[in-house]
Coordinates of C-alpha atoms in Angstrom, one line a residue:
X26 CA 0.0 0.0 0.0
X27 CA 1.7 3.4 -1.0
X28 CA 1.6 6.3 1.6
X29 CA -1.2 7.8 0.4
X30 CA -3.0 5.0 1.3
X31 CA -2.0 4.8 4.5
X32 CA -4.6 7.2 6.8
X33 CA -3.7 10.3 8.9
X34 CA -5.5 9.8 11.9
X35 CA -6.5 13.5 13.7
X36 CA -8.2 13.4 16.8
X37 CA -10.2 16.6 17.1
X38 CA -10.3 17.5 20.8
X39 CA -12.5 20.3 22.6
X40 CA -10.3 22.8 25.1
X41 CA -11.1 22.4 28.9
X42 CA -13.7 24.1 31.1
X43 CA -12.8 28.1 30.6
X44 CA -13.6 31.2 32.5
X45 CA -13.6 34.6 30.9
X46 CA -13.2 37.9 32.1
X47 CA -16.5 39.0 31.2
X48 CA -20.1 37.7 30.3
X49 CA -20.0 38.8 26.9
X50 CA -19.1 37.4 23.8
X51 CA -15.9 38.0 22.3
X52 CA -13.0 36.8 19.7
X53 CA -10.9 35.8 21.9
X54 CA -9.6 34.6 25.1
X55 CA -10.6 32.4 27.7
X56 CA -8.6 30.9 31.0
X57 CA -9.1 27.2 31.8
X58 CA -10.5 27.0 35.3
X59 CA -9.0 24.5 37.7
X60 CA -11.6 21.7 36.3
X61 CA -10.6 22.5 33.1
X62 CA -6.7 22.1 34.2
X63 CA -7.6 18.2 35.2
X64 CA -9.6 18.0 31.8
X65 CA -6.5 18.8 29.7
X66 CA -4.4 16.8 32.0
X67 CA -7.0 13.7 31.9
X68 CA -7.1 14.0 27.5
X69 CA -3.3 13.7 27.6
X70 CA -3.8 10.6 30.1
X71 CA -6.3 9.3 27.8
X72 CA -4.1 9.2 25.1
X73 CA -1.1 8.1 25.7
X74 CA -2.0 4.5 24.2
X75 CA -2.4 6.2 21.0
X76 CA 1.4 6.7 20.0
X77 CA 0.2 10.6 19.3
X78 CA 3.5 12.2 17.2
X79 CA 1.7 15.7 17.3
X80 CA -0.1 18.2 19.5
X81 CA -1.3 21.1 17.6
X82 CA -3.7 23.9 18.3
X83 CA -6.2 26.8 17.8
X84 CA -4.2 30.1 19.0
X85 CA -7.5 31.1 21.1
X86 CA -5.7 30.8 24.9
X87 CA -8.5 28.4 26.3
X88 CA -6.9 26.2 23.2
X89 CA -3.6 26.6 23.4
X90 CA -3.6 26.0 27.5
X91 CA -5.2 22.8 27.3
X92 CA -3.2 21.4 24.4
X93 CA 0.4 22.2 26.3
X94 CA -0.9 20.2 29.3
X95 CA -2.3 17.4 27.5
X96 CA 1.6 17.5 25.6
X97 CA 3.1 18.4 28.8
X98 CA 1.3 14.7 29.7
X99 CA 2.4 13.0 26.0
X100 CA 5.8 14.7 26.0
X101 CA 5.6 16.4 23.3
X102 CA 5.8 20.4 21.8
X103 CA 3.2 22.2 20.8
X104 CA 2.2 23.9 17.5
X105 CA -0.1 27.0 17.5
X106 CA -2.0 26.7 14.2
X107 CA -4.2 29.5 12.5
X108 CA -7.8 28.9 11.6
X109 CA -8.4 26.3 14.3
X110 CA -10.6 28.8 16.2
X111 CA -14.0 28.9 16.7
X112 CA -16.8 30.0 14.7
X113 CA -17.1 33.9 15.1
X114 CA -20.0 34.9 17.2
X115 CA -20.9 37.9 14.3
X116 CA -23.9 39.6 15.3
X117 CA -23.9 38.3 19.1
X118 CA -20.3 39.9 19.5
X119 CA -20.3 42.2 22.8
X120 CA -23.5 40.3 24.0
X121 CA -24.0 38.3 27.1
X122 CA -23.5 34.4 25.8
X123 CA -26.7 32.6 25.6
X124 CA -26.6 28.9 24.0
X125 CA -29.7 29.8 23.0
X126 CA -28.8 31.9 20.2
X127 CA -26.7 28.6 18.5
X128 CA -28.8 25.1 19.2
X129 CA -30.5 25.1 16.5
X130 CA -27.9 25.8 13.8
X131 CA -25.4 23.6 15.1
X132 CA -28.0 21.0 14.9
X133 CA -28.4 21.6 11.7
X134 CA -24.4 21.4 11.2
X135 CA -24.5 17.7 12.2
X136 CA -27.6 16.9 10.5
X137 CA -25.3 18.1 7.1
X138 CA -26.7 21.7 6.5
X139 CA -23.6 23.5 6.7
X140 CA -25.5 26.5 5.1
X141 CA -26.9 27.3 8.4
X142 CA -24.9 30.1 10.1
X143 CA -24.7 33.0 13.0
X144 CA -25.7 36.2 11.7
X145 CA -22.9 38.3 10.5
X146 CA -21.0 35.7 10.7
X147 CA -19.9 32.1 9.2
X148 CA -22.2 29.3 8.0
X149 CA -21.1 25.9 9.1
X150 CA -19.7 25.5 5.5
X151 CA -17.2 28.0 6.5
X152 CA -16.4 26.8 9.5
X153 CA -16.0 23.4 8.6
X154 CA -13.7 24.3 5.2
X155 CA -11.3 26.5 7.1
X156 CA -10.6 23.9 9.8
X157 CA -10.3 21.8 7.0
X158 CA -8.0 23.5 5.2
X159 CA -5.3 23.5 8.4
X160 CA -6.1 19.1 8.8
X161 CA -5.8 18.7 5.4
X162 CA -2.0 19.6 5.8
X163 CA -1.7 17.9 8.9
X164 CA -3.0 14.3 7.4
X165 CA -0.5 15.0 4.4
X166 CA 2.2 15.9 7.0
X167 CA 2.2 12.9 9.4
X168 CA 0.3 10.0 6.8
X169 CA 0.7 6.6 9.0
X170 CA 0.6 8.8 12.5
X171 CA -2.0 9.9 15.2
X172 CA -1.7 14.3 15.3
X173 CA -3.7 15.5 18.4
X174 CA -5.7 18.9 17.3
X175 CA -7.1 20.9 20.0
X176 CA -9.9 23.3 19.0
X177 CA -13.4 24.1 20.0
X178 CA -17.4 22.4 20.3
X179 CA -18.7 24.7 16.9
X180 CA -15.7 23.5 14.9
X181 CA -16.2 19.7 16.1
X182 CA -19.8 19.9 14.6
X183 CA -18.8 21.5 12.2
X184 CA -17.0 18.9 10.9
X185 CA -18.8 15.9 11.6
X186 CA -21.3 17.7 9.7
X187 CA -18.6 18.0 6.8
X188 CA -17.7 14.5 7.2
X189 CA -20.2 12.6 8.3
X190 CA -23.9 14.5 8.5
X191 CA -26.4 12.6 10.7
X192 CA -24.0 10.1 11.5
X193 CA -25.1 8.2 14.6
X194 CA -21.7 8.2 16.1
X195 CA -21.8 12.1 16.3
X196 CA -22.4 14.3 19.6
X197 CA -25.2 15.8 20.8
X198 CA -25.3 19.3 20.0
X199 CA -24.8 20.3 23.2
X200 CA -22.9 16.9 24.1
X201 CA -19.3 18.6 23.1
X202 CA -18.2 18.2 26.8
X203 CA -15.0 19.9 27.3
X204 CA -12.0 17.5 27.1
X205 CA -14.1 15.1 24.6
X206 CA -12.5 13.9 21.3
X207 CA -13.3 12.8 18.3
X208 CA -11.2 10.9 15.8
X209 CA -11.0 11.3 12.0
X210 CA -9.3 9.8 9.5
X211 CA -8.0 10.7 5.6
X212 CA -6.4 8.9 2.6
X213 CA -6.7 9.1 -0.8
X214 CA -10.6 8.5 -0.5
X215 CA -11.4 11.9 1.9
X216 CA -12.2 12.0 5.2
X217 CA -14.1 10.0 7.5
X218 CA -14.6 8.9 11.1
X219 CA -12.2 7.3 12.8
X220 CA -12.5 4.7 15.7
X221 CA -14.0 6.1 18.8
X222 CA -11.8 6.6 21.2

């Protein structure tokens, strides 16, 4: 079988429990409480069976926190990686957060309609094609290997919604706990869903 045969295996993990300085929405940010700490610590735990040769990263701090203590865990560096982040939160931006104002289109994400999308800003289609665009390069990068990828709940639907709409073996909308992850696989034939973990 010739290496591009041979599948890149990307688990897609969610950052741990965060706090943030205020109630409203923003771009960025986000501290991982002390739950969220043992979360990070707990994925790394959880995967060191899984010979992971990479730990890489959305650059949003929440992200980037949990992935260097799940590495710290695996023994291995860190990349930072653009376009990992979140979907924007558009026209909510500056508001108090309400997971209100999301259930039903990220339902729709899993369910395969990516065209549904947060006012003033992305559809699911976005989200899902610019995290794609980063694992793309990862699954060329390490063919044959495990990469751990830590991002965020949206982007995880996102995907699955990309990869796999309705599948069964998808979360819950509001089932993304933090710390949970999700595996995914490419060769030549695309993307699809790995083993659960």
């Amino acid at each position: 079988m010739s290496d591009v045969h041979c599948p890149a295996r990307v688990i897609v993990a969610r950052h741990g429990q965060a706090e943030y300085e205020t109630p409203e929405m923003n771009a960025t940010g986000g501290s991982l409480t002390t739950l969220g700490r043992e979360q990070a610590r707990e994925l790394g735990v959880r995967l060191r069976s899984e010979k992971v040769a990479a730990v890489m990263c959305s650059e949003l701090s929440r992200a980037v926190q949990t992935a260097e203590i799940a590495a710290g865990v695996l023994g291995l560096p860190v990349r930072v990686r653009e376009r990992l982040q979140e979907f924007p939160a558009g026209d909510y931006l500056g508001r108090p957060y309400d997971h209100a104002f999301f259930d039903e289109m990220v339902r729709r994400w899993v369910a395969g309609d990516l065209e549904a999308g947060v006012p003033g800003g992305d559809t699911g289609r976005q989200t899902a094609d610019r995290v794609l665009s980063v694992l793309d390069g990862v699954a060329d990068e390490f063919r044959g290997e495990t990469v751990l990828v830590v991002s965020h709940g949206g982007v995880i639907l996102a995907l699955w919604g990309a990869i796999a709409p309705g599948s069964p073996a998808a979360p819950a909308s509001d089932l993304v706990l933090n710390g949970s992850a999700y595996t995914f696989e490419k060769d030549a034939d695309g993307w699809r869903p790995g083993e659960p973990l």
